[in-house]
CSV table of C-alpha atoms in Angstrom, one decimal:
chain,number,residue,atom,x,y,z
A,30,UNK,CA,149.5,48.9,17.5
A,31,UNK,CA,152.6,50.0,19.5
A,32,UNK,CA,153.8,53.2,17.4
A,33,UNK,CA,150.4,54.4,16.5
A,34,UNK,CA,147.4,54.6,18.8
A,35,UNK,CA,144.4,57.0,19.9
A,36,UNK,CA,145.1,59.8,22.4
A,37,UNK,CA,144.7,59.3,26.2
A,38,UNK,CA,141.5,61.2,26.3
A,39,UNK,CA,140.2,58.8,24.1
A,40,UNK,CA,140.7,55.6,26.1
A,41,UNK,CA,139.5,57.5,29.4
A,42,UNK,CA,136.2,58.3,27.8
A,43,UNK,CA,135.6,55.0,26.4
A,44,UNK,CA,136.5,53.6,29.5
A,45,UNK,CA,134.1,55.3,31.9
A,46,UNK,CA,131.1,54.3,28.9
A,47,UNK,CA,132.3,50.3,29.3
A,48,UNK,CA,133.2,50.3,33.0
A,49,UNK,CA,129.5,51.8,32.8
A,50,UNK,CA,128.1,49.2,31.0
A,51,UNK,CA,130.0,46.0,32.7
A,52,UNK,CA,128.1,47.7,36.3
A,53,UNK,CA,125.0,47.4,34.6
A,54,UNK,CA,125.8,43.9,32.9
A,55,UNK,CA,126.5,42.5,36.1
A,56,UNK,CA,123.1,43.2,37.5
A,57,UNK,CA,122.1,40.7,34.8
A,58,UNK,CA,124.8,38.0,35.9
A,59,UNK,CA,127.3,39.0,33.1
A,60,UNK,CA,130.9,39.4,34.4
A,61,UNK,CA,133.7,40.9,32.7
A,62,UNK,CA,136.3,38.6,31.9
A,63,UNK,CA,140.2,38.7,33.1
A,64,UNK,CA,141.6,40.8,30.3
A,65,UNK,CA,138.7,43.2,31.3
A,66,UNK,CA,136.2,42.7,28.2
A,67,UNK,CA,132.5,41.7,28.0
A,68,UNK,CA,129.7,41.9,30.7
A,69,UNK,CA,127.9,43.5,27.3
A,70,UNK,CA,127.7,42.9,24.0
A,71,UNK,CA,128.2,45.5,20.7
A,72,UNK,CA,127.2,45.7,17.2
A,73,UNK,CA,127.8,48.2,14.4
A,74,UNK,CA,125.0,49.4,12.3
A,75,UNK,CA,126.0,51.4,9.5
A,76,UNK,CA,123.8,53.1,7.9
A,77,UNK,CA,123.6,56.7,6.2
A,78,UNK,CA,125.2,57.2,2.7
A,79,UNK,CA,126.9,53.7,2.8
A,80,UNK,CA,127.7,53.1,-0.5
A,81,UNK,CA,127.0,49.2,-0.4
A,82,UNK,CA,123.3,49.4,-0.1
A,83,UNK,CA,123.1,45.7,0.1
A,84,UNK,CA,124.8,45.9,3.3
A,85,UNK,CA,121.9,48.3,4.8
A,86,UNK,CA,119.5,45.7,6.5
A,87,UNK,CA,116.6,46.2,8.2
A,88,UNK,CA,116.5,46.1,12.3
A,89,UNK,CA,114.2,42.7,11.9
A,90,UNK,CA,116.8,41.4,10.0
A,91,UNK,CA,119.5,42.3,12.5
A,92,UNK,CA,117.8,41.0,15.1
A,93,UNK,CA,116.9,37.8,13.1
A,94,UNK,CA,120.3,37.4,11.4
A,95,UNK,CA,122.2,38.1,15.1
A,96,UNK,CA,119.3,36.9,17.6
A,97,UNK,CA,121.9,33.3,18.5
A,98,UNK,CA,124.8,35.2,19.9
A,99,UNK,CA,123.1,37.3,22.2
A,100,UNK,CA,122.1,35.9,25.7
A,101,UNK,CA,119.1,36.7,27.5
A,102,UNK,CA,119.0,40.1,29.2
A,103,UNK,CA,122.4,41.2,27.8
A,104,UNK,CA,122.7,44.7,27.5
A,105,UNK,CA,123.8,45.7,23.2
A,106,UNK,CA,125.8,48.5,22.8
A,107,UNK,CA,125.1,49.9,19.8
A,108,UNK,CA,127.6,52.4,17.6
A,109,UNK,CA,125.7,53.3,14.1
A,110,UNK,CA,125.1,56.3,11.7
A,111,UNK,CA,121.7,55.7,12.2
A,112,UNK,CA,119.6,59.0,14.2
A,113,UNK,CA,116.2,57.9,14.1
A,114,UNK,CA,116.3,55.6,17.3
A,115,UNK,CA,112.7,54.0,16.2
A,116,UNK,CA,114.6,52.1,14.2
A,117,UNK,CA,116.0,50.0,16.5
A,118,UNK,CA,112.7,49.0,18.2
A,119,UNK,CA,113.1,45.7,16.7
A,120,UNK,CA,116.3,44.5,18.8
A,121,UNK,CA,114.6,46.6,21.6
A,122,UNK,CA,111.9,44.8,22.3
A,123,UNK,CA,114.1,41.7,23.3
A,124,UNK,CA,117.4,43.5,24.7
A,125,UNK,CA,118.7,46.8,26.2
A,126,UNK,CA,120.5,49.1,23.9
A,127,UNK,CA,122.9,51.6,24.7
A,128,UNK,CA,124.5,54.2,22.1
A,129,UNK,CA,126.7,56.6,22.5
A,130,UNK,CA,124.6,59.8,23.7
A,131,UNK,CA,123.5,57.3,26.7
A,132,UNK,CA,126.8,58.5,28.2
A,133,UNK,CA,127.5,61.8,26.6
A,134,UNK,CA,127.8,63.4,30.5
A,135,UNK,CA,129.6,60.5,32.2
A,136,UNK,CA,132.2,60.7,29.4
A,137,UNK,CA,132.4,64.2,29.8
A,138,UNK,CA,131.9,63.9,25.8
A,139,UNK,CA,131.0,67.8,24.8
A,140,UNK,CA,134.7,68.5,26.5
A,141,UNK,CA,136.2,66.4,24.0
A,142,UNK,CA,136.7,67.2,20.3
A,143,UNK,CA,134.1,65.8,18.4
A,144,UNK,CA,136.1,64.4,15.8
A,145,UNK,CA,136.9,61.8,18.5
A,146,UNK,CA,133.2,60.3,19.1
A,147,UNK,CA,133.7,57.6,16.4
A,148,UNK,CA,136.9,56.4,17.6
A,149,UNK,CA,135.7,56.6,21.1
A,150,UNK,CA,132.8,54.2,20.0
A,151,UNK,CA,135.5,51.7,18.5
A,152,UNK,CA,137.3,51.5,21.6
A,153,UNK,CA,133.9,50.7,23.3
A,154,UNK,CA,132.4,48.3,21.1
A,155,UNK,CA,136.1,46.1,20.5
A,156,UNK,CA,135.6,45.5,24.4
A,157,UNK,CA,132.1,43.5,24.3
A,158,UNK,CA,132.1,39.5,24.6
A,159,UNK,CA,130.6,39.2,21.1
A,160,UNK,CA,131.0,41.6,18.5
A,161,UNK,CA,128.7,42.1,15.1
A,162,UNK,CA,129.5,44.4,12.8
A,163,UNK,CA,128.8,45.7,8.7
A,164,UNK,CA,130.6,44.0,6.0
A,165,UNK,CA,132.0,46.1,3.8
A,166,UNK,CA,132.8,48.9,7.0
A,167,UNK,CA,136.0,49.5,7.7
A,168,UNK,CA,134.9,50.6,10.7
A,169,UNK,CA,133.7,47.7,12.1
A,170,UNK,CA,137.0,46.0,10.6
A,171,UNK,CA,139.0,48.1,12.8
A,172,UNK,CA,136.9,47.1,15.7
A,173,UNK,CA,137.6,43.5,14.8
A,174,UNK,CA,141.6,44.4,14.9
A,175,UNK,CA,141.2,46.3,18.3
A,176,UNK,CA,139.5,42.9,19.7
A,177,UNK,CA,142.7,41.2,18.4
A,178,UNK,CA,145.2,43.2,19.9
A,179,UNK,CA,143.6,43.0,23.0
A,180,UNK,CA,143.7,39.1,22.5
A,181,UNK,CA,139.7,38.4,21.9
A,182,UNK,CA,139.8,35.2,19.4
A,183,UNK,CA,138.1,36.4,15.7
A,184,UNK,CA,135.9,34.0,16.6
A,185,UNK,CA,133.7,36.0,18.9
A,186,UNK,CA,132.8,38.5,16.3
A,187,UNK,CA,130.2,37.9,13.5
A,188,UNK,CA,128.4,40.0,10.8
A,189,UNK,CA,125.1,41.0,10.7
A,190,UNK,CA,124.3,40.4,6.8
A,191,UNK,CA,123.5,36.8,6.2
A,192,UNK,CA,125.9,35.7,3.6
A,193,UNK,CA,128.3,37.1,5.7
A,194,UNK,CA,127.7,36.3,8.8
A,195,UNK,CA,130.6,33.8,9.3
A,196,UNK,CA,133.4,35.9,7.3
A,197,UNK,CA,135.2,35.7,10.6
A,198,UNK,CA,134.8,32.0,11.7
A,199,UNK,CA,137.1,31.1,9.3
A,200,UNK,CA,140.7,32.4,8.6
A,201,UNK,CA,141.3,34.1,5.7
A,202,UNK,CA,144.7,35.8,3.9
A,203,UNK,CA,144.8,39.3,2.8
A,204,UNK,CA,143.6,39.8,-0.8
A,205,UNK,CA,141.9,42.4,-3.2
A,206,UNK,CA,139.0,44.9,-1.0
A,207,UNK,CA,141.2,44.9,1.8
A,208,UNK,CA,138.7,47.4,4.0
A,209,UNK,CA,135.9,45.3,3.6
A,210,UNK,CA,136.6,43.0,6.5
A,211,UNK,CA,139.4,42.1,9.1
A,212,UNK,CA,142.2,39.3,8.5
A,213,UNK,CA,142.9,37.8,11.8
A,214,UNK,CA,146.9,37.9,10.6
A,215,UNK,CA,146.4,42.0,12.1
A,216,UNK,CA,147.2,40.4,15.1
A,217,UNK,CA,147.3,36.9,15.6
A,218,UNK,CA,150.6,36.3,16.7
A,219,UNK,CA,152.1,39.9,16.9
A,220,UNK,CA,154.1,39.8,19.7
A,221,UNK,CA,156.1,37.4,17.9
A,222,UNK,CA,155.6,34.4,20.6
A,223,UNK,CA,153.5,32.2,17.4
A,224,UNK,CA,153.9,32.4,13.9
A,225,UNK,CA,150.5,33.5,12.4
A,226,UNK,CA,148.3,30.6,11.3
A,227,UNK,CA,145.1,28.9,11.8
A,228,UNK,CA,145.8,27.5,14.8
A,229,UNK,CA,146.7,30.7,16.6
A,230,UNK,CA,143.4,32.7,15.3
C-alpha cells in the first residue's frame, strides 16, 4: 500500500468519474461520507473467458441475488468484461447504471494509456458505499483490499453468486486459492494501531 501504488494519472481519472457520480448521487439524497466514499454504489461483473463458468450468472440473477443492498434510486456503477450492454437491462429497469465509457471524455480517458482502464475502474468501484463483486476474480478482490486501505469495513462488500454471497461478512485467514477472494487481514490493522482480528474487521 505505501511502497507500491497506481500512477497519479490514475487516481485523477478515477477521481473526476466518482466526484461525477457522488454529484449525481446527491440529486437522489445520497451523500458521500467523511472519508469521501459512497453517494453510489459498484459491482463487478466478470464475464468473458472467465474460466469459472459457475461464477458467470445471469443479470436476473444479479439483480435477484444483490437486489437487498441497493437503495432506491442509487445510481450502480458498473465495471465488467461484458460489451453487450442489453445484458444489463435486468438491474436497469430498477436502477441507473454507469460504466466506464459513460465518462470516457470527462476522464480525458483516450489521453491515457489504455492498459490503465481496468485499474482506473478499481479505484472507482473500491469508492462506492456497498461493493459486489465475482468470486473467484481477483479483480474484484483487489477492489475489496482498496476498500480496506481506505478504511471501508469488509462488511460493506458482498458477492453476487448465491453461495457466496456472504464470503465477506465473516472473517476468514489466508489459505489455499488465495486470488479467489479478499482476507480482511490485507488491511485490517495496517498501520499498526490494532492487532489484526475479528474485532477490527
Amino acid at each position: 500500500r505505501d511502497h507500491i501504488h497506481y500512477h497519479d494519472s490514475i487516481f485523477c481519472a478515477a477521481s473526476k468519474i466518482i466526484q461525477s457520480l457522488q454529484k449525481e448521487g446527491s440529486k437522489h439524497g445520497f451523500i458521500p461520507d467523511k472519508e469521501g466514499g459512497g453517494g453510489f454504489s459498484s459491482m463487478h461483473i466478470r464475464r468473458g473467458d472467465f474460466q469459472w463458468k459457475k461464477m458467470r450468472i445471469s443479470a436476473e440473477e444479479w439483480y435477484e441475488n444483490t437486489k437487498d443492498y441497493w437503495r432506491k434510486n442509487e445510481i450502480l456503477y458498473i465495471t465488467t468484461d461484458e460489451k453487450n450492454k442489453t445484458f444489463f437491462e435486468p438491474l436497469a429497469r430498477h436502477h441507473e447504471l454507469r460504466f466506464l465509457d459513460n465518462y470516457e471524455e470527462l476522464a480525458g480517458l483516450s489521453d491515457l494509456d489504455p492498459n490503465y482502464k481496468g485499474m482506473i475502474e478499481s479505484v472507482v468501484a473500491s469508492r462506492g458505499r456497498i461493493f459486489v463483486g465475482t468470486y473467484f476474480s481477483s479483480f474484484s478482490a483487489y477492489i475489496g483490499r482498496l476498500r480496506g486501505y481506505y478504511g471501508m469495513s469488509g462488511n460493506l462488500m458482498w458477492y453476487g453468486q448465491k453461495d457466496r454471497r456472504d464470503e465477506m461478512q465473516k472473517w476468514v485467514d489466508p489459505k489455499t486459492s488465495y486470488s479467489a477472494r479478499e482476507f480482511p487481514i490485507g488491511w485490517s490493522g495496517i498501520d499498526g494501531e490494532t492487532v489484526p482480528s475479528e474485532d477490527s474487521f
